[in-house]
Amino acid sequence: MLLSIKNLHASINGKEILKGITLDVNQGEVHAIMGPNGTGKSTLASVIAGREVFDVTAGEVIYKGKNLLKLAVEERAREGIFLGFQYPVEIPGVSITNFMRTAVNEIRKYKGLDPLGGGAFLKLMEEKKKLVELTSNLANRSVNEGFSGGEKKKNEIFQMAMLEPTLAILDETDSGLDIDALRVVANGVNKLRTKDNAFMVITHYQRLLDYIVPDFVHVLFEGRIVKSGTKELALELEEKGYDWIRKEQEGKGIAG
Amino acid sequence: MEGVLKQNSTKEFFTGLYREHRAAITAGDYPALTIQRDNAIRRFEESGFPTTKLEAWKNTDLKESFSKEYDIVLEPEQGVDVQKVFRCNIPHLDTAIMGQLNGWYVSKDVPLMELGNGIIMGSLAEALKKYPALIEAHLGKYADSNTDAFTALNTAFFRDGVFIYVPDNVKSPKPVQIINVIHHDRNLFLQSRNLIVLGKNSRLSLVHCDDSYNHQPSFSNVVTEIYLGEHASLDHYKLQNLNNASTLISSVYFQMDTAAQLESHYISLNGGLLRNNVRQRFNGPHGDTKIYGIYLMDARQHIDNQVFIDHAFPDCTSGELFKGILDEHSSGVFNGHVLVERNAVRTNAYQSNKNILLTETAKVNSKPFLEIYNDDVKCSHGSTTGQLDQDAMYYLRQRGIGEESARMLLMYAYADEVISKIAIDPLRLRIEDMVKKRLQGELQICEACVLHCNTPEQPMEFVIDMTKL
Ligand SMILES: Nc1ncnc2c1ncn2[C@@H]1O[C@H](COP(=O)(O)OP(=O)(O)OP(=O)(O)O)[C@@H](O)[C@H]1O
Ligand SMILES: [Mg+2]
């Protein structure tokens, strides 16, 4: 198993957001995570990535057989965890090229590999740029600075392609994309799918799942995964919304 | 050597020294200059050295600088081996590069050059002999010996410095670099004076470097007067890379006639106590000034940028952007003062000072200030002090970049907003490298650094290959 989350509780400033998440992800799988706004999807992604502002109060996360919670953000990244941000950060003055060159080489160093030389690196950039149809003038700019919403998301997929992660978590990478960009992003993901890596795709729209076909769909509701199923579950959610889930949960609450 | 400034010496030491050596000091003067000097020493006698009781010096304490003993040298050293001091690293020492050693102009042969296009450059002491009328028209006219004690002291004592004259309608074909090196086996207190005169419609790029080659303490009180005639244009760079035992009080007075254009860049990489006193006056309409500053301080270093802009005429534009990174126990001061006089309508002025404090012990005092006496103006000012952007840190680290490298990338990116304004390409590349190396701090192994210098093998000195300029 690649990732195993057991009874994970996490809070911020004393407020509990994740209230006991259990989830297993195997290599080669795509998991879609859906759920209403504010239920903790991004929080789950952040806790897996290692964002320090969240406190894990209970539970465990095992990744590649290691206790993931003990590793620093950058160590997790070097171990192959990639987070496509819901809100990518603008970093004026840092060029995408220097950013990616630094990231690629720090990861290589961690793995005991020699740094990529300038030529080899640029070749890799060109190849991956094509994969996500990223234009050159975008690649020469500062990281996300002045990018449109869609360009930022494309840039996330480009970075994912550069870093070839083992576990990629894409947090609403489809939000704000036009139809063509959505196809580009989905194609990028599909080309990167192998039997050895896995994806967690957080989305609000069934549409994305037409392109990136998930093996499992989970519904996150108020800090818990309350329903899991196959891609048909996404269709059902699309049709019925979240009200029935809310009602089900309330029913359980009363029953419990 | 003429005098030894004892620890915590008072103004009496200087007034006495002046009286004793007045004949020698004023020997090369035209009559009005001697009068200026006598007045200046009187003004200095009245005021003495500034203390933290004065508003303008509230956050810059000279006590430690004056706790050392300094030699005061009133005559040039003989038999200086120019080649050796400048390490032969500087090509064309006699053309585009002007060397200064401990405040004295040095050259292999001619102390004052007259180029084919009419440009004159070289030693101020020499120019005083040869072109007294040209100098008299400007020297002491812009520098304020009345209220500024250090300028007054400099006016009384200066013996030499750099003189540059660009005649009307002449555009200097290449940048001129002044390299002022402090290198001595004793502590020095030095006071040099520079005068730069740009005629109407002339153009000059000037790179002015202050460097020290060893760790000996020094105290420099340097005054530079720069006059820009109508429609003249100056691209000015002030680079400071002094040791941690040095004190530099640098006062630059810009006087700008109608439609003159100035871009000035203050790049402070190192120094024990640096005070940049920048005073610029529009002396005609349609002038345009941009002043940029970047300072990177650590240990117990202190930087103080005082920028005063006098909008005395209508339709002028001024902009200031100063950015600093303060680490460890370092401290910074920014005092920006833009004065818009009553008749200076349609003035456009902005001031911005940003600081990043990397530690709890670093501190900064930032005070941008607008003083406006008419309604028809567009002015803005702002000041921010903060830490590195934590969201950006997280983003970089999430891509596998270690904390130290991420910090470096962000610090460099922050500085780059100012560095990218450097218009001379090879100079910008060199400064980029120097800033990268400076930010590297204790991380001395270039291969381990993420900033990718252009020239990892070069030592950190302001030696720029002028052949490429
Ligand atoms: N830094 C923070 N400080 C305080 N509360 C936070 C912080 N980050 C998240 N929260 C809260 O945690 C809850 C879950 O937020 P999260 O971003 O994980 O939701 P989400 O499921 O991703 O929602 P969306 O679909 O809108 O992206 C929300 O109530 C949010 O306000
Ligand atoms: Mg979210």
mmCIF file of N, CA and C in Angstrom, chain A residues 46 49 51-52 72-74 77-78 81-83 85 88-89 91-94 98-99 101-103 106-107 143-144 156 159 163, chain B residues 389-406 409-410 412-414 416-417 436 447-448 450-452:
data_model
loop_
_atom_site.group_PDB
_atom_site.id
_atom_site.type_symbol
_atom_site.label_atom_id
_atom_site.label_comp_id
_atom_site.label_asym_id
_atom_site.label_seq_id
_atom_site.Cartn_x
_atom_site.Cartn_y
_atom_site.Cartn_z
ATOM 1 N N SER A 46 -3.437 19.445 2.887
ATOM 2 C CA SER A 46 -2.361 20.165 3.586
ATOM 3 C C SER A 46 -1.702 19.295 4.643
ATOM 4 N N ALA A 49 0.514 16.916 2.986
ATOM 5 C CA ALA A 49 1.704 17.618 2.475
ATOM 6 C C ALA A 49 2.620 18.077 3.600
ATOM 7 N N ARG A 51 1.827 20.798 5.940
ATOM 8 C CA ARG A 51 1.742 22.207 6.329
ATOM 9 C C ARG A 51 1.707 22.323 7.844
ATOM 10 N N GLU A 52 2.606 23.161 8.377
ATOM 11 C CA GLU A 52 2.828 23.159 9.830
ATOM 12 C C GLU A 52 1.741 23.845 10.637
ATOM 13 N N ALA A 72 9.428 16.501 7.442
ATOM 14 C CA ALA A 72 9.194 17.910 7.114
ATOM 15 C C ALA A 72 8.562 18.011 5.724
ATOM 16 N N VAL A 73 7.973 19.154 5.451
ATOM 17 C CA VAL A 73 7.308 19.381 4.159
ATOM 18 C C VAL A 73 8.195 18.964 2.988
ATOM 19 N N GLU A 74 9.445 19.469 2.991
ATOM 20 C CA GLU A 74 10.305 19.219 1.835
ATOM 21 C C GLU A 74 10.725 17.750 1.740
ATOM 22 N N ALA A 77 7.948 15.958 0.084
ATOM 23 C CA ALA A 77 7.981 16.252 -1.351
ATOM 24 C C ALA A 77 9.055 15.411 -2.032
ATOM 25 N N ARG A 78 10.214 15.308 -1.383
ATOM 26 C CA ARG A 78 11.314 14.531 -1.972
ATOM 27 C C ARG A 78 10.991 13.038 -1.999
ATOM 28 N N ILE A 81 5.667 13.170 -2.706
ATOM 29 C CA ILE A 81 4.319 13.723 -2.510
ATOM 30 C C ILE A 81 4.243 15.104 -3.163
ATOM 31 N N PHE A 82 3.250 15.272 -4.006
ATOM 32 C CA PHE A 82 3.073 16.540 -4.707
ATOM 33 C C PHE A 82 1.674 17.057 -4.438
ATOM 34 N N LEU A 83 1.594 18.354 -4.127
ATOM 35 C CA LEU A 83 0.282 18.968 -3.930
ATOM 36 C C LEU A 83 0.053 20.035 -4.992
ATOM 37 N N PHE A 85 -1.868 23.017 -5.733
ATOM 38 C CA PHE A 85 -2.580 23.908 -4.806
ATOM 39 C C PHE A 85 -3.915 24.392 -5.369
ATOM 40 N N PRO A 88 -2.632 28.506 -6.001
ATOM 41 C CA PRO A 88 -1.179 28.573 -6.163
ATOM 42 C C PRO A 88 -0.646 29.949 -5.754
ATOM 43 N N VAL A 89 0.529 29.952 -5.136
ATOM 44 C CA VAL A 89 1.080 31.170 -4.555
ATOM 45 C C VAL A 89 1.894 31.934 -5.598
ATOM 46 N N ILE A 91 4.945 34.181 -6.562
ATOM 47 C CA ILE A 91 6.259 34.485 -5.994
ATOM 48 C C ILE A 91 7.011 35.413 -6.933
ATOM 49 N N PRO A 92 6.809 36.710 -6.802
ATOM 50 C CA PRO A 92 7.486 37.666 -7.683
ATOM 51 C C PRO A 92 8.995 37.524 -7.559
ATOM 52 N N GLY A 93 9.678 37.584 -8.673
ATOM 53 C CA GLY A 93 11.140 37.589 -8.651
ATOM 54 C C GLY A 93 11.773 36.211 -8.731
ATOM 55 N N VAL A 94 10.992 35.139 -8.545
ATOM 56 C CA VAL A 94 11.551 33.792 -8.703
ATOM 57 C C VAL A 94 11.048 33.247 -10.039
ATOM 58 N N ASN A 98 14.238 28.801 -12.594
ATOM 59 C CA ASN A 98 15.121 28.632 -11.442
ATOM 60 C C ASN A 98 14.431 27.837 -10.328
ATOM 61 N N PHE A 99 13.156 28.080 -10.174
ATOM 62 C CA PHE A 99 12.362 27.369 -9.185
ATOM 63 C C PHE A 99 12.393 25.860 -9.464
ATOM 64 N N ARG A 101 14.412 24.203 -11.480
ATOM 65 C CA ARG A 101 15.766 23.659 -11.486
ATOM 66 C C ARG A 101 16.213 23.343 -10.058
ATOM 67 N N THR A 102 15.879 24.269 -9.157
ATOM 68 C CA THR A 102 16.231 24.056 -7.753
ATOM 69 C C THR A 102 15.491 22.842 -7.191
ATOM 70 N N ALA A 103 14.193 22.769 -7.481
ATOM 71 C CA ALA A 103 13.395 21.672 -6.943
ATOM 72 C C ALA A 103 13.892 20.325 -7.480
ATOM 73 N N GLU A 106 17.279 19.477 -5.928
ATOM 74 C CA GLU A 106 17.250 19.126 -4.498
ATOM 75 C C GLU A 106 16.646 17.727 -4.311
ATOM 76 N N ILE A 107 15.674 17.401 -5.138
ATOM 77 C CA ILE A 107 15.089 16.059 -5.050
ATOM 78 C C ILE A 107 16.112 15.013 -5.514
ATOM 79 N N VAL A 143 7.126 32.919 -10.837
ATOM 80 C CA VAL A 143 6.179 31.875 -10.468
ATOM 81 C C VAL A 143 4.783 32.460 -10.188
ATOM 82 N N ASN A 144 3.846 32.126 -11.052
ATOM 83 C CA ASN A 144 2.423 32.483 -10.901
ATOM 84 C C ASN A 144 2.126 33.975 -10.905
ATOM 85 N N GLU A 156 0.603 24.313 -12.269
ATOM 86 C CA GLU A 156 0.681 23.260 -11.252
ATOM 87 C C GLU A 156 0.920 21.902 -11.919
ATOM 88 N N GLN A 159 4.423 21.605 -13.167
ATOM 89 C CA GLN A 159 5.365 21.273 -12.088
ATOM 90 C C GLN A 159 5.262 19.798 -11.707
ATOM 91 N N LEU A 163 8.281 17.011 -11.738
ATOM 92 C CA LEU A 163 8.763 16.350 -10.522
ATOM 93 C C LEU A 163 8.385 14.867 -10.462
ATOM 94 N N ASP B 389 7.492 35.763 3.203
ATOM 95 C CA ASP B 389 6.136 35.292 2.954
ATOM 96 C C ASP B 389 6.034 33.787 3.275
ATOM 97 N N GLN B 390 5.284 33.460 4.314
ATOM 98 C CA GLN B 390 5.201 32.060 4.771
ATOM 99 C C GLN B 390 4.490 31.157 3.768
ATOM 100 N N ASP B 391 3.518 31.725 3.039
ATOM 101 C CA ASP B 391 2.828 30.917 2.024
ATOM 102 C C ASP B 391 3.792 30.548 0.903
ATOM 103 N N ALA B 392 4.627 31.493 0.541
ATOM 104 C CA ALA B 392 5.609 31.219 -0.507
ATOM 105 C C ALA B 392 6.635 30.197 -0.032
ATOM 106 N N MET B 393 7.039 30.314 1.236
ATOM 107 C CA MET B 393 7.980 29.343 1.810
ATOM 108 C C MET B 393 7.412 27.928 1.704
ATOM 109 N N TYR B 394 6.158 27.800 2.096
ATOM 110 C CA TYR B 394 5.491 26.498 2.080
ATOM 111 C C TYR B 394 5.415 25.966 0.648
ATOM 112 N N TYR B 395 5.052 26.846 -0.256
ATOM 113 C CA TYR B 395 4.923 26.446 -1.661
ATOM 114 C C TYR B 395 6.257 25.906 -2.201
ATOM 115 N N LEU B 396 7.337 26.633 -1.916
ATOM 116 C CA LEU B 396 8.660 26.202 -2.388
ATOM 117 C C LEU B 396 9.067 24.878 -1.744
ATOM 118 N N ARG B 397 8.828 24.787 -0.454
ATOM 119 C CA ARG B 397 9.225 23.563 0.251
ATOM 120 C C ARG B 397 8.396 22.374 -0.220
ATOM 121 N N GLN B 398 7.134 22.615 -0.560
ATOM 122 C CA GLN B 398 6.289 21.520 -1.030
ATOM 123 C C GLN B 398 6.831 20.944 -2.331
ATOM 124 N N ARG B 399 7.655 21.680 -3.033
ATOM 125 C CA ARG B 399 8.262 21.170 -4.263
ATOM 126 C C ARG B 399 9.609 20.502 -3.997
ATOM 127 N N GLY B 400 9.948 20.335 -2.726
ATOM 128 C CA GLY B 400 11.177 19.620 -2.395
ATOM 129 C C GLY B 400 12.363 20.518 -2.084
ATOM 130 N N ILE B 401 12.127 21.822 -2.093
ATOM 131 C CA ILE B 401 13.223 22.758 -1.843
ATOM 132 C C ILE B 401 13.388 22.936 -0.332
ATOM 133 N N GLY B 402 14.592 22.735 0.148
ATOM 134 C CA GLY B 402 14.855 22.817 1.587
ATOM 135 C C GLY B 402 14.633 24.225 2.116
ATOM 136 N N GLU B 403 14.465 24.305 3.427
ATOM 137 C CA GLU B 403 14.106 25.577 4.040
ATOM 138 C C GLU B 403 15.149 26.660 3.754
ATOM 139 N N GLU B 404 16.422 26.294 3.880
ATOM 140 C CA GLU B 404 17.486 27.282 3.701
ATOM 141 C C GLU B 404 17.490 27.800 2.256
ATOM 142 N N SER B 405 17.375 26.886 1.309
ATOM 143 C CA SER B 405 17.359 27.291 -0.103
ATOM 144 C C SER B 405 16.122 28.125 -0.409
ATOM 145 N N ALA B 406 15.004 27.749 0.174
ATOM 146 C CA ALA B 406 13.768 28.490 -0.070
ATOM 147 C C ALA B 406 13.895 29.919 0.439
ATOM 148 N N LEU B 409 16.063 31.838 -2.010
ATOM 149 C CA LEU B 409 15.339 32.191 -3.235
ATOM 150 C C LEU B 409 14.418 33.381 -2.992
ATOM 151 N N LEU B 410 13.728 33.359 -1.871
ATOM 152 C CA LEU B 410 12.779 34.443 -1.592
ATOM 153 C C LEU B 410 13.490 35.757 -1.301
ATOM 154 N N TYR B 412 16.391 36.622 -2.422
ATOM 155 C CA TYR B 412 16.942 37.142 -3.666
ATOM 156 C C TYR B 412 15.855 37.765 -4.532
ATOM 157 N N ALA B 413 14.715 37.078 -4.573
ATOM 158 C CA ALA B 413 13.602 37.590 -5.373
ATOM 159 C C ALA B 413 13.173 38.967 -4.882
ATOM 160 N N TYR B 414 13.198 39.113 -3.575
ATOM 161 C CA TYR B 414 12.813 40.385 -2.956
ATOM 162 C C TYR B 414 13.793 41.489 -3.364
ATOM 163 N N ASP B 416 15.658 41.481 -5.932
ATOM 164 C CA ASP B 416 15.726 41.613 -7.386
ATOM 165 C C ASP B 416 14.868 42.756 -7.926
ATOM 166 N N GLU B 417 13.837 43.130 -7.207
ATOM 167 C CA GLU B 417 12.999 44.238 -7.668
ATOM 168 C C GLU B 417 13.833 45.507 -7.820
ATOM 169 N N LYS B 436 23.850 37.510 -4.410
ATOM 170 C CA LYS B 436 23.660 36.080 -4.162
ATOM 171 C C LYS B 436 24.691 35.568 -3.171
ATOM 172 N N GLU B 447 28.568 25.243 -5.068
ATOM 173 C CA GLU B 447 27.812 24.142 -5.685
ATOM 174 C C GLU B 447 26.528 23.864 -4.911
ATOM 175 N N ALA B 448 26.589 24.148 -3.599
ATOM 176 C CA ALA B 448 25.426 23.837 -2.771
ATOM 177 C C ALA B 448 24.372 24.930 -2.835
ATOM 178 N N VAL B 450 21.615 27.558 -4.416
ATOM 179 C CA VAL B 450 20.554 27.429 -5.419
ATOM 180 C C VAL B 450 20.421 28.658 -6.301
ATOM 181 N N LEU B 451 21.253 29.658 -6.060
ATOM 182 C CA LEU B 451 21.012 30.924 -6.750
ATOM 183 C C LEU B 451 21.678 31.028 -8.117
ATOM 184 N N HIS B 452 22.582 30.099 -8.399
ATOM 185 C CA HIS B 452 23.201 30.025 -9.726
ATOM 186 C C HIS B 452 23.861 31.333 -10.176
#
